[in-house]
Coordinates of C-alpha atoms in Angstrom, one line a residue:
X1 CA 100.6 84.4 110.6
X2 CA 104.0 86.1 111.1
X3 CA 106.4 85.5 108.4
X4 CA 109.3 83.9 108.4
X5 CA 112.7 83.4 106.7
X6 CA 112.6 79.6 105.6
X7 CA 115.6 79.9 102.5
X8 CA 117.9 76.6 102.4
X9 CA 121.3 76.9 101.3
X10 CA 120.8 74.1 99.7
X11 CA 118.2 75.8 96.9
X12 CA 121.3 78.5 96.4
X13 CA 122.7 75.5 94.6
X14 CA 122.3 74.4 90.9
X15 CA 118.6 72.8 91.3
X16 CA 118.2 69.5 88.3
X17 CA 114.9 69.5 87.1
X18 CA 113.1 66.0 87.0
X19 CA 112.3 64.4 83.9
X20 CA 108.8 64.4 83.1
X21 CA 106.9 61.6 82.4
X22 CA 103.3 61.0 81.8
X23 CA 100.7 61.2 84.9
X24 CA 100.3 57.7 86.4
X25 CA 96.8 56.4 86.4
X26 CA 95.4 57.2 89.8
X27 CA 94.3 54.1 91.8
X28 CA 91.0 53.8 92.9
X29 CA 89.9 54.6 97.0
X30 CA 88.1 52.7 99.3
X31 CA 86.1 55.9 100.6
X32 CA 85.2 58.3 98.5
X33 CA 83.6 61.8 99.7
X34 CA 81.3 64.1 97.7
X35 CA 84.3 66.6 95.6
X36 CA 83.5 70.4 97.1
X37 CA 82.6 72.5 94.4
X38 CA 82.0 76.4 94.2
X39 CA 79.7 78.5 92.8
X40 CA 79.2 82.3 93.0
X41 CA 80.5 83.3 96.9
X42 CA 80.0 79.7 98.4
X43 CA 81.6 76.0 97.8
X44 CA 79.1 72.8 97.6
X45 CA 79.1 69.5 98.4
X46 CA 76.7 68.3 96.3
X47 CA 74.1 70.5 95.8
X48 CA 74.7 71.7 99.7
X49 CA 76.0 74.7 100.5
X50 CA 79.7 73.6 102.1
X51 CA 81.0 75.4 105.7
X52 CA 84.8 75.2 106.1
X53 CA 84.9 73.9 109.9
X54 CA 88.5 72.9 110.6
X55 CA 92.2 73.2 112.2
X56 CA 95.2 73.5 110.7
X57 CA 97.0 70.8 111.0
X58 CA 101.5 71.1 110.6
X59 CA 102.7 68.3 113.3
X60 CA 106.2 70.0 114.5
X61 CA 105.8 73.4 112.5
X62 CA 107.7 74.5 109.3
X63 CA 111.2 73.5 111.6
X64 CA 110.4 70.0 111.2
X65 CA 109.1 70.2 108.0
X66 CA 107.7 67.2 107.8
X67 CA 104.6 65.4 105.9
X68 CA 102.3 64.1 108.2
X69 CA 100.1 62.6 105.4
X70 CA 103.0 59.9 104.7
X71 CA 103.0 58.2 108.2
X72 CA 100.3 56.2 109.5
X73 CA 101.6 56.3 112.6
X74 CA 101.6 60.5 112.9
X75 CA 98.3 60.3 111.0
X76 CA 96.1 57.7 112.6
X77 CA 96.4 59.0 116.1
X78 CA 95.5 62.9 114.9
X79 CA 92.8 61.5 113.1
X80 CA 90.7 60.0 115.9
X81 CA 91.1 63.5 117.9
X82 CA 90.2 64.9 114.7
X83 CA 86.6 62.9 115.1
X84 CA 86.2 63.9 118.6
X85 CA 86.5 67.2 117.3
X86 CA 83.9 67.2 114.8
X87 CA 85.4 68.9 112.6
X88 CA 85.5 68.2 108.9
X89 CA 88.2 69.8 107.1
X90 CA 92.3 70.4 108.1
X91 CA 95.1 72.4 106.2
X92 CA 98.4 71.1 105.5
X93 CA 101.2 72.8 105.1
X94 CA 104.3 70.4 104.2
X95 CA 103.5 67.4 101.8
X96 CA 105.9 65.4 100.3
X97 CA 105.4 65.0 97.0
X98 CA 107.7 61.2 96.3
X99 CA 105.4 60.0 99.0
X100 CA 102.1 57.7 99.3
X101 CA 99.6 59.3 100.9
X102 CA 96.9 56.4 100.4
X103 CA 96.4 55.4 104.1
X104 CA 96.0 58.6 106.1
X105 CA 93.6 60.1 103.1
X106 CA 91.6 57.2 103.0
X107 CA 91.7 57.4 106.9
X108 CA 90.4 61.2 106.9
X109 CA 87.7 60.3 104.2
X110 CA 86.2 57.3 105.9
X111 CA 86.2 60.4 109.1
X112 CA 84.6 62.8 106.5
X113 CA 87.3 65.1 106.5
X114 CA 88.5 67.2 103.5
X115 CA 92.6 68.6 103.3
X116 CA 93.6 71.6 101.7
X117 CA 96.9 71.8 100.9
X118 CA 100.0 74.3 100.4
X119 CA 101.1 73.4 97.2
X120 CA 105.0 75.2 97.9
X121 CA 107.7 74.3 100.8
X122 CA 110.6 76.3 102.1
X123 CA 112.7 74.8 98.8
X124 CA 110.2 75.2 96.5
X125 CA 108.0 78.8 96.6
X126 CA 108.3 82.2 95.5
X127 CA 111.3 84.0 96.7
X128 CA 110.0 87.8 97.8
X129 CA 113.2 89.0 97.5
X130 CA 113.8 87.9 93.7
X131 CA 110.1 86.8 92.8
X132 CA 111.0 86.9 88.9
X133 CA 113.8 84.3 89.1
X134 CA 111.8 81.8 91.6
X135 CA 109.0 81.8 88.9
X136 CA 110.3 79.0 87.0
X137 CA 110.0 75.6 85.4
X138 CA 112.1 73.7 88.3
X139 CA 109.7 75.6 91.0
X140 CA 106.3 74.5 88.7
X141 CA 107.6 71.3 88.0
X142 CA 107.4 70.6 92.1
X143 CA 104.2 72.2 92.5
X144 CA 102.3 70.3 89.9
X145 CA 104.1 66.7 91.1
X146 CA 102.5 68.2 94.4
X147 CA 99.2 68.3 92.4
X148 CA 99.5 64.5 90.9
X149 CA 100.5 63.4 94.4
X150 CA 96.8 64.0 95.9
X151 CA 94.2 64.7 92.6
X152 CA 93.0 60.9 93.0
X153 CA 91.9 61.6 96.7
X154 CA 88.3 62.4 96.6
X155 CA 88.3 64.6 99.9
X156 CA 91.5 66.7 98.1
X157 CA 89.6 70.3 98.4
X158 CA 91.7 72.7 97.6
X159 CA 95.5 73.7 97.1
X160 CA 97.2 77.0 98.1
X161 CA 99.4 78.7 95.7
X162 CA 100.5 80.7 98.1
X163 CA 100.7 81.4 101.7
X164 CA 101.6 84.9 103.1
X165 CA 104.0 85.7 99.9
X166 CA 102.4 89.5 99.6
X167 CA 103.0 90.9 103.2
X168 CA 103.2 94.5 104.9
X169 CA 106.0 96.1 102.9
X170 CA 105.0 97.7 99.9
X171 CA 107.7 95.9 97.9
X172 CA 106.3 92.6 98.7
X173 CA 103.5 93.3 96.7
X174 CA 105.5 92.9 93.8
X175 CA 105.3 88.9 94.2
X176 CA 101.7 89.3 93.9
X177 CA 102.0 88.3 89.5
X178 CA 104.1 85.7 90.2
X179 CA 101.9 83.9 93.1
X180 CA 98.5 84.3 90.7
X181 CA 100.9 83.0 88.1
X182 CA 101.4 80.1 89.7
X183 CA 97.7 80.1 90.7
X184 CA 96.5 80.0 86.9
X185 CA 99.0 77.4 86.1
X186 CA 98.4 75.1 88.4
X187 CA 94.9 75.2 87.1
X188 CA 96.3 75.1 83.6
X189 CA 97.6 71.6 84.6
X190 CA 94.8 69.9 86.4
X191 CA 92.6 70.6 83.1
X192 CA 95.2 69.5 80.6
X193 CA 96.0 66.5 82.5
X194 CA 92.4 65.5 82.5
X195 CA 92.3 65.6 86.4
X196 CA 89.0 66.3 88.7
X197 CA 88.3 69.6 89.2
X198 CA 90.4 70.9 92.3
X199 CA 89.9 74.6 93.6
X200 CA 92.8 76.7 93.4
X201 CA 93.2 80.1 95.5
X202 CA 95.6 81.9 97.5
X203 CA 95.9 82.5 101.4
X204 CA 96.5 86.1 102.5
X205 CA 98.4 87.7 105.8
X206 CA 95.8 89.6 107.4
X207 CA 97.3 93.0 106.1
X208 CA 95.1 95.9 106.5
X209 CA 96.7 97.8 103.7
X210 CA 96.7 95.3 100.8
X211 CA 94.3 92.8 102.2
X212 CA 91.0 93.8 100.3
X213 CA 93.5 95.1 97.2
X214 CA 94.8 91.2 97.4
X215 CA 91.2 89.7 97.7
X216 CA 90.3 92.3 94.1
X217 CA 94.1 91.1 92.4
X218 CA 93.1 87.6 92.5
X219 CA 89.8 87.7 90.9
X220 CA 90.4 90.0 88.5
X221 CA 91.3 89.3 84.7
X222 CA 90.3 86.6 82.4
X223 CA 88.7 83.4 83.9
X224 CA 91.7 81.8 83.0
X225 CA 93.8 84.2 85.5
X226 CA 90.9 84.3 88.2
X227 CA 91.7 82.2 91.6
X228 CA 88.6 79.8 92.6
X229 CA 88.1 81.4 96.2
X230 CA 90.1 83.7 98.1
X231 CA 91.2 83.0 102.4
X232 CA 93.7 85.0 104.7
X233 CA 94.7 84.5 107.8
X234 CA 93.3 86.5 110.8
X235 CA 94.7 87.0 114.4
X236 CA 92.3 89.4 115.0
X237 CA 89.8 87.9 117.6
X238 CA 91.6 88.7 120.8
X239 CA 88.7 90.4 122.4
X240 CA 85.0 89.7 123.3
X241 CA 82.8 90.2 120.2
X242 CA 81.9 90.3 116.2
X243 CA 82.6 94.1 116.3
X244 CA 85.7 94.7 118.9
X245 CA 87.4 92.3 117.1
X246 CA 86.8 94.2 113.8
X247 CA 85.1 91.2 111.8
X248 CA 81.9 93.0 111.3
X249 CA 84.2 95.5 109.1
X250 CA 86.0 93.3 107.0
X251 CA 82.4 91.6 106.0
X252 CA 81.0 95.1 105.0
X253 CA 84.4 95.4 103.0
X254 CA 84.1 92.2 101.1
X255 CA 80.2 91.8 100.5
X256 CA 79.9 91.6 97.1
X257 CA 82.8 89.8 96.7
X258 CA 82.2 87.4 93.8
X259 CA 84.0 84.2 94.9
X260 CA 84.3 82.3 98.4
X261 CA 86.1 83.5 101.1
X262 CA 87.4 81.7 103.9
X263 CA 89.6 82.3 106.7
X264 CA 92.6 80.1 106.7
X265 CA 93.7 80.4 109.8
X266 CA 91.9 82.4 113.1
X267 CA 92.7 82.8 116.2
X268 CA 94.5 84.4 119.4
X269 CA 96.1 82.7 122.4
X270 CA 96.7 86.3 124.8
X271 CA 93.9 84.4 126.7
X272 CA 92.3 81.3 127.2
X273 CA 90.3 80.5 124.0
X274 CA 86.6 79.4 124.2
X275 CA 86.6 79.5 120.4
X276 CA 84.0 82.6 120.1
X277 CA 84.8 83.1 116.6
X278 CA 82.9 80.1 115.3
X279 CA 79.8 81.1 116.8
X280 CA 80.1 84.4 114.2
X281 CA 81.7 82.5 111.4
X282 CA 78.1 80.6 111.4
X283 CA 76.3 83.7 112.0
X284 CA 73.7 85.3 109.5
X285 CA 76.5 88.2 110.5
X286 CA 78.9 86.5 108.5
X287 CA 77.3 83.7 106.2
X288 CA 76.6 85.4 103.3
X289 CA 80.3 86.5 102.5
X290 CA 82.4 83.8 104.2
X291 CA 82.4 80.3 104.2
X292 CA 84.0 79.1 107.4
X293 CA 87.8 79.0 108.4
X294 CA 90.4 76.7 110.0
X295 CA 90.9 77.4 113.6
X296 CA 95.2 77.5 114.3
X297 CA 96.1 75.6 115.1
X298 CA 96.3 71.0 116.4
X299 CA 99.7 70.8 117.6
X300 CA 101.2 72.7 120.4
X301 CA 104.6 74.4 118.8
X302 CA 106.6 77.1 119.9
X303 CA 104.3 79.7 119.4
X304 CA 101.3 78.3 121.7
X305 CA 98.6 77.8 120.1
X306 CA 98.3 74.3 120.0
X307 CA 95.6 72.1 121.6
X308 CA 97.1 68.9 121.5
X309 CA 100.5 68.2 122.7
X310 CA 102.6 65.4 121.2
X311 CA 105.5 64.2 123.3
X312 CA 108.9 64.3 122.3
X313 CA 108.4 66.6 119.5
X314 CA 108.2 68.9 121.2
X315 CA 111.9 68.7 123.2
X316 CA 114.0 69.3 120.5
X317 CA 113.2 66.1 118.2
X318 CA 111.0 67.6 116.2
X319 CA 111.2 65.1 113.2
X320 CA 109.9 62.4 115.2
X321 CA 105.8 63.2 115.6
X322 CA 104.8 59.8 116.8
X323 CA 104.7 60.4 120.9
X324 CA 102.1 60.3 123.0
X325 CA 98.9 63.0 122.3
X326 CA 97.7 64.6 125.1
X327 CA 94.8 67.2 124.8
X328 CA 95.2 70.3 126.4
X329 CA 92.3 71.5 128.4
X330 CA 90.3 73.4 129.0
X331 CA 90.9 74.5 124.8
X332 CA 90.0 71.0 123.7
X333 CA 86.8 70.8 125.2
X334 CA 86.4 74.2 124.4
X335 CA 86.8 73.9 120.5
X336 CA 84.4 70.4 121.1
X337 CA 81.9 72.6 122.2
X338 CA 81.9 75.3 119.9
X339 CA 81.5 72.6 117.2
X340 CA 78.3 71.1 118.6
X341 CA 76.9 74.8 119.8
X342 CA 77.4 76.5 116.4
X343 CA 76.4 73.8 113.7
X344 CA 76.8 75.3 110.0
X345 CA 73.4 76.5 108.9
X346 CA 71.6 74.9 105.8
X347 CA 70.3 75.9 102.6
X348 CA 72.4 78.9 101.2
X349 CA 72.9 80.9 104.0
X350 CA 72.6 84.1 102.1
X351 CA 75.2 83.4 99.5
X352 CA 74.7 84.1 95.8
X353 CA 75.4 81.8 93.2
X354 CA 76.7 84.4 91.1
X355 CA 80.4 84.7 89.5
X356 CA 82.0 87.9 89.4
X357 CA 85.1 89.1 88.6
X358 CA 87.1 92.2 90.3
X359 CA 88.5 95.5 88.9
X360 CA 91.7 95.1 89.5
X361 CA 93.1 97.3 92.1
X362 CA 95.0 100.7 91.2
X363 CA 98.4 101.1 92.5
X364 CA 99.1 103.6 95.3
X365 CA 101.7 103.9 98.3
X366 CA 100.7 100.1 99.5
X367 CA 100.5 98.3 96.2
X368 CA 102.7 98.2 93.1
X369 CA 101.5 95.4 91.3
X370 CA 101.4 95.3 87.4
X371 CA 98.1 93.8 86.2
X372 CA 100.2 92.2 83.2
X373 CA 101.3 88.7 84.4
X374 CA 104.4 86.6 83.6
X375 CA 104.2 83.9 80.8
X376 CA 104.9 80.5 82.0
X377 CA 108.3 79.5 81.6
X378 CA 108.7 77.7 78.1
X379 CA 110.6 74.9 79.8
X380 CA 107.6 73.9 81.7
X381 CA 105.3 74.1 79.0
X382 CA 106.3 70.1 78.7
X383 CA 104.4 69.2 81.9
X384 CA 100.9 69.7 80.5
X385 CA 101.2 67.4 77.6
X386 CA 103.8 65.1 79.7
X387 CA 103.0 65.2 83.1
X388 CA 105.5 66.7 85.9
X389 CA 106.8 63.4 86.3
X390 CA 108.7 62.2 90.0
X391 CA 108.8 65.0 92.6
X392 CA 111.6 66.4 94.3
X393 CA 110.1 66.1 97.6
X394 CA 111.0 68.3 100.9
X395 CA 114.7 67.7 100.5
X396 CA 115.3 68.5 96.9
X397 CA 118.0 71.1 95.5
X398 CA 115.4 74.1 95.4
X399 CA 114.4 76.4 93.0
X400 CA 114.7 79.6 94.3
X401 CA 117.8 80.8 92.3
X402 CA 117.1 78.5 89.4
X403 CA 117.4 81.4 87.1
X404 CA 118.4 79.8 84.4
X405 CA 115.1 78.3 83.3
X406 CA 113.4 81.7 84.6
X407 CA 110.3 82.9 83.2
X408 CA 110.5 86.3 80.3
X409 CA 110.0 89.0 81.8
X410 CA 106.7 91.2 81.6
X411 CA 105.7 94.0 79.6
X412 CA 107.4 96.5 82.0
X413 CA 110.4 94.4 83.2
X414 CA 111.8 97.3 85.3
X415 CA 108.8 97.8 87.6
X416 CA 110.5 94.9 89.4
X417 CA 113.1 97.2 90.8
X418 CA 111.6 98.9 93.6
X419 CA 113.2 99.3 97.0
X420 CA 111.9 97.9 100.2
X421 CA 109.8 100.7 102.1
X422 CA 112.5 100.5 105.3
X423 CA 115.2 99.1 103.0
X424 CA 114.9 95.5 105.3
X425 CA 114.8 92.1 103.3
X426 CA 112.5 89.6 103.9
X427 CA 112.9 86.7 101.8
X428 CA 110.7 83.5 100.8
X429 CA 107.5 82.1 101.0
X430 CA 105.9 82.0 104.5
X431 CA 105.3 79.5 107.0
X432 CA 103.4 78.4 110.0
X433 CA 103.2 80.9 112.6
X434 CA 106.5 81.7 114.6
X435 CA 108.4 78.8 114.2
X436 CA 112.1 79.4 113.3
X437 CA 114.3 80.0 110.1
X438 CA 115.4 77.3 108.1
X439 CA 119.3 76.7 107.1
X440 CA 119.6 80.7 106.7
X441 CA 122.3 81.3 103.4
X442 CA 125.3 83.0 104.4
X443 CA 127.6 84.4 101.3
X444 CA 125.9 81.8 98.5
X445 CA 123.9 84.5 96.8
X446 CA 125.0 88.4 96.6
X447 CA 121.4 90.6 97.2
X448 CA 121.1 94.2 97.9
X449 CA 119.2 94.4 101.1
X450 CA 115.7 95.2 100.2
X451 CA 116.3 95.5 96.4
X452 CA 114.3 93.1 93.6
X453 CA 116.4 92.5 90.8
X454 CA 115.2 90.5 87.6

């Protein structure tokens, strides 16, 4: 996934922090799906080992920004191409978190299909230019309404607490505290609350020099600070094979890797796709480390990948997702047969139920992460005992430059200020791949190019 600038202008304003109230009670489903579990390297539905085997699914890309799990009528359609698919899991990367979501989840259960979801938005995520003021109570307070939103959906999988934050600049790395930060709290609140169990974990660029220091960051430390599995995203398969494209490397680097892996995105469109890699992701090859991954991506954007195009969305209007689907060919079919020809394996797979934690990586030229990780804010210490109360949804005031109500800083608060490594900014959370920049802020907020100040 290429990063992107998606900063509002709006978040450069003062951002009001909703009043918390206690969780509602959730309402009870018509369908309900098996939770997934994990254990050791693999996840479990049931007492079966679990194979991610899914698209990712952001109807008009990160420049609508829209939440297609709040209309039936974006929802329903996908859903019954979805089925044709076969496949049983989708990513989403904008919800909405004042909306109800009951219809298109009950929908996608009664399918059989789990969502992971990216807990942030372009408002609300960690700002890699100023990571240590975008840590903060206004920021959690939206991530944990995100939470309430979607724990009483049995087919909720998983939530991202980040997506692409740590990137290919050295300095970037420095978000890396403040992402697995986020990562143990929102865990933090899903067991105070009292909610189900709901796996937590972070999705990675496909860097080569952080990725594997990434994978050891986020599960190393106490249990408490340890992410539930680990996924990045990987561009990588543009060639014929298991080893051209490099995968059979990256499995040798993360064997022994002591929670589950999967790849949150996959995928190449320099030719047309006949969806290869899902013959090796269910590969002996591959099975024992990794868990599946999420082919990128449904809807044709911008950037071409899509395998579904939805009219009028796509001409300029991309708010309005409810046109006609047409499936582009021969990719459709091509991803329909990959499905049926490479069936996830049973029994374990060569997995291993055991639980390990990871030294935590040493610092060098491409990583300059403290291990020490920021408190949570004291002003959002209320939500666990009260409940994060109304969300602010995808058009609140942000929380980016909500300093105010910032975490303290760490032991070493000056380790912070490190220059960027070709003194070029690149600022907030990440997005879906190559769509454009959100409401850019011109002469709101004074930042040194390439300088992270606390």
């Amino acid at each position: 996934m290429k990063s992107t600038t998606v900063l509002s202008a709006l978040a450069a304003a003062a951002a009001v922090n909703a009043t918390p109230t206690a969780t509602l009670p959730l309402k009870a489903r018509q369908t309900e799906l098996e939770p997934i579990t994990a254990t050791g390297n693999a996840f479990f539905k049931g007492k079966e080992r679990f194979f991610v085997r899914g698209i990712d699914y952001q109807p008009g890309g990160a420049a609508a920004n829209v939440d297609p799990l709040a209309d039936p009528k974006v929802c329903k359609p996908d859903i019954e191409k979805f089925k044709k698919l076969g496949i049983n899991t989708i990513r989403v990367y904008s919800t909405d978190n004042t909306k109800d979501h009951d219809e298109c989840m009950n929908e996608l259960a009664k399918a059989g299909i789990y969502v992971v979801l990216d807990a942030n938005n372009p408002l609300y995520s960690i700002n890699r230019d100023d990571p240590h003021t975008s840590y903060n109570a206004i920021y959690l307070q939206s991530v944990f309404a995100t939470i309430d939103a979607f724990a009483g959906y049995s087919n909720t999988m998983a939530f991202f607490s980040g997506n692409e934050v740590i990137h290919d600049h050295a300095n970037t790395t420095l978000t890396a505290r403040y992402v697995k930060a986020t990562d143990r709290d929102m865990r933090r609140y899903i067991k105070e609350r009292g909610l189900r169990k709901i796996l937590v974990g972070y999705s990675a660029a496909d860097v080569t020099e952080n990725r594997l220091q990434t994978a050891d960051y986020f599960n190393c430390g106490t249990d408490e600070e340890r992410s539930d599995f680990f996924a990045f995203n990987d561009y990588s398969w543009c060639t014929s094979n298991f080893v051209e494209s490099g995968w059979d490397k990256k499995v040798k680097n993360f064997t022994g890797y002591g929670l589950p892996i999967f790849l949150s995105e996959y995928g190449c469109n320099h030719n047309t796709r006949d969806f290869g890699e899902l013959e090796s992701l269910m590969h002996p090859n591959m099975t024992g480390v990794y868990s599946g991954g999420l082919m990128y991506e449904y809807s044709e954007e911008p950037n071409e990948y899509g395998i579904v195009k939805i009219e009028g969305g796509d001409k300029g209007n991309r708010f309005d997702q409810t046109g006609k689907r047409t499936e582009m060919q021969p990719e459709f079919n091509n991803l329909i047969k990959a499905m049926k020809n490479f069936p996830a394996p049973t029994g374990l797979a060569g997995a291993t139920k055991e639980n390990k934690a990871s030294k935590c990586p040493e610092n060098n030229d491409h990583w300059i992460v403290s291990s020490v990780l920021p408190e949570i804010p004291e002003e959002a210490l209320k939500y666990f005992k009260e409940g994060a109360g109304k969300g602010p949804g995808l058009n609140g005031k942000g929380s980016q430059w909500a300093g105010h109500v910032a975490s303290k800083s760490p032991e070493n608060p000056n380790d912070d200020a490190q220059s960027s490594t070709d003194g070029s900014s690149d600022k907030g959370n990440a997005a879906p791949r190559g769509t454009t920049s959100m409401l850019l802020v011109s002469g709101l907020v004074a930042l040194v190019a390439g300088v992270v100040a606390l």
